[in-house]
């Protein structure tokens, strides 16, 4: 069987976190009662007119800049005309010939382990449609459908990859791209990108061709899968399906398909002949949007630092390993927490390690995210400071952290109130070490014979007796000195 | 003279002196409605109870010395394309036959806040598509001058109401001549302001880049009073111009001395009824005798205006009317249907009249893949050239004068079976919508007992010169 070259493209729709909708003053709300966030404009009443939300344009340009796009000086909205009950005006206000942003890229690590600048064809702004709720569990069984226009006219960013310039080449790269895109958009604070809330929706185009072929194969478009995993499954299924078709000497039909989550397979939804003609034309109700350099500069200078930049900085300024830096910057909230700590704690590598090991564990155990936890960066830094000054042992610090992650609190106060200070008194410590040795003669014997593992056991015993307050290193030295002389 | 036949300016004076009350004026109007409306059919919905309440409120305000505006208490009709909260708004269509808007159009709000009294919602060609008001689902409006003839369209109801005394003032809309033509046919004044002067928010869209709201009245002065109320930037309409509005009454009583009046040669050719041409020429001569300078000019791309208009307007309309689907409001076809597609088809087939369907199909075609460049884009290019002709000509003149219509008001049924013949009636008016320029129709004589209208065209945002010339002409000719 020949190995085909896979070409993958994405159209991603991202719901922007503006306060109000794209063309009217209705508040954007996720869980409001049906049709409670509507007005004449977004419910398509006769005579209503759109007025552009400036913040949505700012967010769009922020995304364009983060994706290294060219920003158009003059941009235009266009009407995409089609009939569907969730589209109140019978057309969607979108962009066609003159989108805000074009010709950008997003850098990922490609299949070959090398940096790969995935081509971004365009980033444009458009309005969302309403929601349909069917009376039965499937559309086919339903007697009626209800329409909720709360979501109608919520601002959406449409991000389209370039299938000609550095396209995605595998399910792995596809997944990497989506994760990176989502990360960047959350970093620049224009969307929460919560997939389960429909804030990050992906349609994927898959086609295959013989390596070296100049023309593209016919593509299948698979719409709206509910998770990154399903997207990867759909891509794999499509590559297999299309390969089989080509191998048996047939042509892959150009079509739109749906993904079946149970079967992990795709099926035909709409053929090329049924593809609608949207009759795009510039929306005469909205004027051209003029973007000047000054506006772009203002957005650029106010832009939050991007993950790649933070990774670079973490590696260069703090000598962090790339893998650690990646983990630290994956989520914006963790990364922000880290940056906040750095304000008063210069040893980035050390605090980075404490975050990715100990803080992550504590948050996991408590079932909390860092933004939901009452633990503040300042308190965390103070805790670590006490460990550095040997006022606290690491063991005690960890158990305190577990508590602070759940209920906050000032570490210095907590240590003072409960007498958690590390045991500094050498004599006192000596006594406890001797006691542990006496109580564990078999362990002592094994250590004398040279076994290293058992030292840990004895250290553990001392820790128990001191309730973690003994400094581990010194205890270890004392045990070794005491038994091996 | 009956109160209902007087101008708003006169009635305003009488109200101020206390000689008459708003209530009396309103009752006079409704007496006339009772007399004439059966024949003329200028209204789709009358708001008699509301009107009387508003009249009483107006009188109260006046007694307390705080009238809201120069038209406080004046009975006004609004074309049924303008959304009025709580009052049925049908656009002359079955598909909105039961539609009650949840909001007021900006212009409706401004008129009501000025204290004017709402007589009712006036009849119109369905969705403003037509030149005779024969396309209304509510039936045609007849010309008060000769009820066997059309009132013109699409603002036939507003024009007829003003002409027959069933309203003192009216608001219409003009997309290709729909204020100016009925004004000419009914012998009243009508103004289409510069595109962007008046808010379109709440005015049901026919062609977004061409529609404008404007006054119909019995005098240029009355038009100025109403313009003062409705003009001005509206943040709810992104195409609304953010330019200051002058007091349009300042343009009145200034004569035409020194005004350069352009006469576009392309507008006076074959196809124009020579009797209409004669009336317009007489008017020009009168102006010349009073100090105006008459200048021949050329607008070479004039012949393309109708084609460009009927491509652009229908294209925009095909999109603007897509929202009438029976899902959210208005008419929905009765009976069970297998799916939403069938529901849409049944609703729109039954709900829309023939002309509307014709224009939607034309517009859809002009925008469709493979035809967009040849039709829509080409029409927009022609539009730019038409506008440039005007810009160039306006370097040499201050305004232009042309006929409004190539023909006299025709009989009901005469042109309705030949759409293209009907479209040609707009031949002198559509260029102004395409170029966004202001224009006014004023009566300039009679032919065999039928009124003839003269169109005065102005530079962008120069309604003042248009009003000045129209008003001056009226005084010269001995009519208001």
Coordinates of N, CA, C and O in Angstrom, one line a residue, chain A residues 134-241:
Chain A
X134 N -34.3 20.2 20.2 CA -35.3 19.4 19.5 C -36.2 18.7 20.6 O -35.7 18.4 21.7
X135 N -37.4 18.4 20.2 CA -38.4 17.8 21.2 C -38.0 16.4 21.6 O -38.3 15.9 22.7
X136 N -37.4 15.6 20.6 CA -36.9 14.3 21.0 C -35.4 14.3 21.0 O -34.8 15.3 20.7
X137 N -34.8 13.1 21.4 CA -33.4 13.1 21.5 C -32.6 13.2 20.2 O -31.5 13.6 20.1
X138 N -33.3 12.8 19.1 CA -32.6 13.0 17.8 C -33.5 13.9 17.0 O -34.7 14.0 17.1
X139 N -32.9 14.6 16.0 CA -33.6 15.5 15.1 C -34.7 14.7 14.4 O -35.8 15.2 14.2
X140 N -34.3 13.5 13.9 CA -35.2 12.8 13.0 C -36.5 12.3 13.8 O -37.6 12.2 13.2
X141 N -36.4 12.1 15.1 CA -37.6 11.7 15.9 C -38.4 12.8 16.4 O -39.5 12.6 17.0
X142 N -37.9 14.1 16.2 CA -38.6 15.2 16.8 C -39.9 15.7 16.1 O -39.9 15.7 14.9
X143 N -40.8 16.0 16.9 CA -42.1 16.6 16.3 C -41.9 18.1 16.2 O -42.6 18.7 15.3
X144 N -41.2 18.7 17.0 CA -41.0 20.2 16.9 C -39.6 20.5 17.5 O -39.0 19.7 18.2
X145 N -39.2 21.7 17.2 CA -37.9 22.2 17.8 C -38.2 23.6 18.3 O -39.0 24.3 17.9
X146 N -37.4 23.9 19.4 CA -37.6 25.2 20.0 C -36.3 26.0 19.7 O -35.2 25.5 19.7
X147 N -36.5 27.3 19.5 CA -35.3 28.2 19.2 C -35.1 29.1 20.3 O -36.0 29.8 20.8
X148 N -33.8 29.2 20.7 CA -33.4 30.1 21.8 C -32.3 31.1 21.1 O -31.3 30.7 20.7
X149 N -32.7 32.4 21.1 CA -31.8 33.4 20.5 C -30.8 34.0 21.4 O -30.2 35.0 21.1
X150 N -30.6 33.5 22.6 CA -29.6 34.1 23.5 C -28.3 34.1 22.9 O -27.5 35.0 23.1
X151 N -27.9 33.0 22.2 CA -26.6 33.0 21.7 C -26.5 33.7 20.3 O -25.3 33.9 19.8
X152 N -27.6 34.1 19.8 CA -27.5 34.7 18.5 C -26.8 36.0 18.5 O -27.0 36.9 19.4
X153 N -25.8 36.2 17.7 CA -25.0 37.4 17.6 C -23.9 37.5 18.6 O -23.3 38.6 18.8
X154 N -23.6 36.4 19.3 CA -22.4 36.5 20.2 C -21.2 36.5 19.3 O -21.2 35.9 18.2
X155 N -20.2 37.3 19.6 CA -19.0 37.4 18.7 C -18.2 36.1 18.6 O -17.9 35.5 19.7
X156 N -17.9 35.7 17.4 CA -17.0 34.5 17.2 C -15.8 34.9 16.4 O -15.9 35.7 15.4
X157 N -14.7 34.3 16.7 CA -13.5 34.5 15.9 C -13.5 33.2 15.0 O -13.7 32.1 15.5
X158 N -13.2 33.4 13.7 CA -13.0 32.2 12.9 C -11.6 32.2 12.5 O -11.1 33.1 11.9
X159 N -10.9 31.1 12.8 CA -9.4 31.0 12.5 C -9.3 29.8 11.6 O -9.7 28.7 11.9
X160 N -8.7 30.1 10.4 CA -8.6 29.1 9.4 C -7.1 28.8 9.0 O -6.4 29.8 8.8
X161 N -6.8 27.6 9.0 CA -5.4 27.2 8.7 C -5.2 27.3 7.2 O -6.2 27.2 6.4
X162 N -4.0 27.4 6.7 CA -3.7 27.5 5.3 C -3.3 26.1 4.8 O -2.3 25.5 5.3
X163 N -4.1 25.5 3.9 CA -3.7 24.1 3.5 C -2.6 24.1 2.4 O -2.1 23.1 2.1
X164 N -2.3 25.3 1.9 CA -1.2 25.4 1.0 C 0.2 25.7 1.6 O 1.2 25.2 1.2
X165 N 0.1 26.6 2.6 CA 1.4 27.0 3.2 C 1.5 26.3 4.5 O 0.8 26.6 5.5
X166 N 2.5 25.4 4.6 CA 2.7 24.7 5.8 C 1.4 24.1 6.5 O 1.1 24.5 7.6
X167 N 0.8 23.2 5.8 CA -0.4 22.6 6.4 C -0.1 21.6 7.5 O 1.1 21.1 7.6
X168 N -1.1 21.2 8.3 CA -0.9 20.1 9.2 C -0.8 18.8 8.5 O -1.5 18.6 7.5
X169 N 0.0 17.9 9.0 CA 0.4 16.7 8.2 C 0.0 15.4 8.9 O 0.2 14.3 8.3
X170 N -0.5 15.5 10.1 CA -0.9 14.2 10.8 C -1.9 14.6 12.0 O -2.0 15.7 12.4
X171 N -2.5 13.5 12.5 CA -3.4 13.7 13.6 C -2.6 14.2 14.8 O -3.1 15.1 15.6
X172 N -1.4 13.8 14.9 CA -0.5 14.3 16.1 C -0.3 15.8 15.9 O -0.5 16.6 16.9
X173 N 0.1 16.3 14.7 CA 0.3 17.7 14.6 C -1.0 18.4 14.7 O -1.0 19.6 15.3
X174 N -2.1 17.8 14.2 CA -3.4 18.5 14.4 C -3.7 18.7 15.8 O -4.1 19.8 16.2
X175 N -3.5 17.7 16.6 CA -3.8 17.9 18.1 C -2.9 18.9 18.7 O -3.4 19.7 19.5
X176 N -1.6 18.9 18.4 CA -0.7 19.8 18.9 C -1.1 21.2 18.6 O -1.1 22.1 19.4
X177 N -1.5 21.4 17.3 CA -2.0 22.7 16.8 C -3.1 23.2 17.7 O -3.2 24.4 18.2
X178 N -4.1 22.4 17.8 CA -5.3 22.8 18.5 C -5.0 23.1 20.0 O -5.5 24.1 20.5
X179 N -4.1 22.3 20.6 CA -3.8 22.6 22.0 C -3.1 23.9 22.1 O -3.3 24.7 23.1
X180 N -2.2 24.1 21.2 CA -1.4 25.4 21.2 C -2.3 26.6 21.0 O -2.2 27.6 21.6
X181 N -3.1 26.5 20.0 CA -4.0 27.6 19.6 C -4.9 27.9 20.8 O -5.0 29.1 21.2
X182 N -5.4 26.9 21.5 CA -6.3 27.1 22.6 C -5.5 27.8 23.7 O -6.0 28.8 24.4
X183 N -4.3 27.4 23.9 CA -3.4 27.9 25.0 C -3.2 29.4 24.7 O -3.3 30.3 25.6
X184 N -2.8 29.7 23.5 CA -2.6 31.1 23.1 C -3.8 32.0 23.3 O -3.7 33.1 23.9
X185 N -4.9 31.5 22.9 CA -6.1 32.4 23.0 C -6.5 32.6 24.4 O -7.0 33.7 24.8
X186 N -6.2 31.6 25.3 CA -6.5 31.8 26.7 C -5.5 32.7 27.3 O -5.8 33.5 28.2
X187 N -4.3 32.6 26.8 CA -3.2 33.5 27.3 C -3.5 35.0 27.0 O -3.3 35.8 27.9
X188 N -4.0 35.2 25.8 CA -4.3 36.7 25.5 C -5.6 37.1 26.0 O -6.1 38.2 25.7
X189 N -6.3 36.2 26.7 CA -7.5 36.6 27.5 C -8.6 37.1 26.6 O -9.3 38.0 27.0
X190 N -8.8 36.4 25.5 CA -10.0 36.8 24.7 C -11.1 35.8 24.7 O -12.2 36.1 24.2
X191 N -10.8 34.6 25.2 CA -11.8 33.6 25.4 C -11.4 32.6 26.4 O -10.2 32.3 26.6
X192 N -12.4 32.0 27.1 CA -12.0 30.9 28.0 C -11.8 29.6 27.3 O -11.2 28.7 27.8
X193 N -12.3 29.5 26.0 CA -12.1 28.3 25.2 C -12.6 27.0 25.8 O -12.0 26.0 25.7
X194 N -13.7 27.1 26.6 CA -14.2 25.9 27.2 C -14.9 25.1 26.2 O -16.0 25.5 25.7
X195 N -14.4 24.0 25.8 CA -14.9 23.2 24.7 C -16.3 22.7 25.1 O -17.2 22.7 24.2
X196 N -16.5 22.3 26.3 CA -17.9 21.8 26.7 C -18.9 22.8 26.7 O -20.1 22.5 26.7
X197 N -18.5 24.1 26.7 CA -19.5 25.2 26.6 C -19.7 25.7 25.2 O -20.3 26.7 24.9
X198 N -19.0 25.0 24.3 CA -19.1 25.4 22.9 C -18.3 26.7 22.5 O -18.6 27.4 21.6
X199 N -17.3 27.0 23.3 CA -16.6 28.2 23.1 C -15.4 28.0 22.2 O -14.7 28.9 21.8
X200 N -15.2 26.7 21.8 CA -14.0 26.4 20.9 C -14.5 25.2 20.1 O -14.4 24.1 20.5
X201 N -14.9 25.5 18.8 CA -15.5 24.5 18.0 C -14.6 24.3 16.7 O -14.2 25.3 16.1
X202 N -14.4 23.1 16.4 CA -13.5 22.8 15.3 C -14.2 22.0 14.2 O -14.8 21.0 14.4
X203 N -14.0 22.4 12.9 CA -14.3 21.6 11.8 C -13.0 21.3 11.1 O -12.1 22.2 11.0
X204 N -12.8 20.0 10.7 CA -11.5 19.6 10.2 C -11.7 19.2 8.7 O -12.7 18.6 8.3
X205 N -10.7 19.6 7.9 CA -10.7 19.2 6.5 C -9.6 18.2 6.3 O -8.4 18.5 6.7
X206 N -9.9 17.0 5.7 CA -8.8 16.0 5.5 C -8.8 15.6 4.1 O -9.8 15.3 3.5
X207 N -7.6 15.6 3.5 CA -7.4 15.1 2.1 C -6.1 14.4 2.1 O -5.2 14.6 2.9
X208 N -5.9 13.5 1.1 CA -4.6 12.8 0.9 C -4.2 12.9 -0.5 O -5.0 13.1 -1.4
X209 N -2.9 12.7 -0.7 CA -2.4 12.7 -2.1 C -1.1 12.0 -2.2 O -0.4 11.8 -1.1
X210 N -0.7 11.6 -3.3 CA 0.6 10.9 -3.5 C 1.7 11.9 -3.2 O 1.6 13.0 -3.5
X211 N 2.7 11.4 -2.5 CA 3.8 12.3 -2.1 C 4.4 13.0 -3.4 O 4.6 12.3 -4.4
X212 N 4.6 14.2 -3.4 CA 5.2 14.9 -4.5 C 4.1 15.4 -5.5 O 4.4 16.2 -6.4
X213 N 2.9 15.0 -5.3 CA 1.8 15.4 -6.2 C 1.6 16.9 -6.1 O 1.7 17.5 -5.0
X214 N 1.3 17.6 -7.2 CA 1.2 19.1 -7.1 C -0.3 19.5 -6.7 O -0.5 20.4 -6.1
X215 N -1.2 18.6 -7.2 CA -2.6 19.0 -6.9 C -3.1 18.3 -5.6 O -2.6 17.3 -5.2
X216 N -4.0 18.9 -4.9 CA -4.6 18.4 -3.7 C -5.7 17.4 -4.0 O -6.4 17.5 -5.0
X217 N -5.8 16.4 -3.2 CA -6.9 15.4 -3.4 C -8.2 16.1 -2.9 O -8.2 17.2 -2.3
X218 N -9.3 15.5 -3.3 CA -10.6 16.0 -2.8 C -10.6 15.9 -1.3 O -10.1 14.9 -0.7
X219 N -11.3 16.9 -0.6 CA -11.2 16.9 0.8 C -12.6 16.5 1.4 O -13.6 16.7 0.8
X220 N -12.5 15.9 2.6 CA -13.8 15.6 3.3 C -13.7 16.6 4.5 O -12.7 16.8 5.1
X221 N -14.8 17.3 4.7 CA -14.9 18.2 5.9 C -15.7 17.5 7.0 O -16.8 17.0 6.7
X222 N -15.1 17.4 8.2 CA -15.9 16.8 9.3 C -16.2 17.9 10.3 O -15.3 18.6 10.7
X223 N -17.5 18.0 10.6 CA -17.9 19.2 11.4 C -18.0 18.9 12.8 O -18.5 17.8 13.2
X224 N -17.6 19.8 13.6 CA -18.0 20.0 15.0 C -17.9 18.7 15.9 O -18.9 18.2 16.4
X225 N -16.7 18.3 16.1 CA -16.5 17.2 17.0 C -16.3 17.7 18.4 O -15.8 18.8 18.6
X226 N -16.7 16.9 19.4 CA -16.9 17.4 20.8 C -15.6 17.4 21.6 O -15.6 17.9 22.7
X227 N -14.5 16.8 21.1 CA -13.3 16.8 21.9 C -12.1 16.6 21.0 O -12.2 16.2 19.9
X228 N -10.9 17.0 21.5 CA -9.7 16.8 20.7 C -9.5 15.3 20.4 O -9.0 15.0 19.3
X229 N -9.9 14.5 21.3 CA -9.7 13.0 21.1 C -10.5 12.6 19.9 O -10.0 11.9 19.0
X230 N -11.8 13.1 19.8 CA -12.6 12.7 18.7 C -12.1 13.2 17.4 O -12.2 12.6 16.4
X231 N -11.5 14.4 17.5 CA -10.9 15.0 16.3 C -9.8 14.1 15.7 O -9.7 13.8 14.5
X232 N -8.9 13.7 16.7 CA -7.9 12.8 16.2 C -8.4 11.5 15.7 O -7.9 11.0 14.6
X233 N -9.4 11.0 16.3 CA -10.1 9.7 15.8 C -10.7 9.9 14.4 O -10.5 9.1 13.5
X234 N -11.3 11.1 14.2 CA -11.9 11.4 12.9 C -10.9 11.5 11.9 O -11.1 11.0 10.7
X235 N -9.8 12.1 12.2 CA -8.7 12.3 11.2 C -8.2 10.9 10.8 O -8.0 10.6 9.6
X236 N -7.9 10.1 11.8 CA -7.3 8.8 11.5 C -8.3 8.0 10.7 O -7.9 7.3 9.7
X237 N -9.6 8.0 11.0 CA -10.6 7.3 10.3 C -10.6 7.8 8.8 O -10.7 7.0 7.9
X238 N -10.6 9.1 8.6 CA -10.7 9.7 7.3 C -9.5 9.2 6.5 O -9.6 8.9 5.3
X239 N -8.3 9.3 7.1 CA -7.1 8.9 6.3 C -7.2 7.4 5.9 O -6.9 7.1 4.7
X240 N -7.7 6.6 6.8 CA -7.9 5.2 6.4 C -8.9 5.0 5.3 O -8.7 4.4 4.3
X241 N -10.1 5.7 5.5 CA -11.2 5.6 4.5 C -10.7 6.1 3.1 O -11.0 5.4 2.1

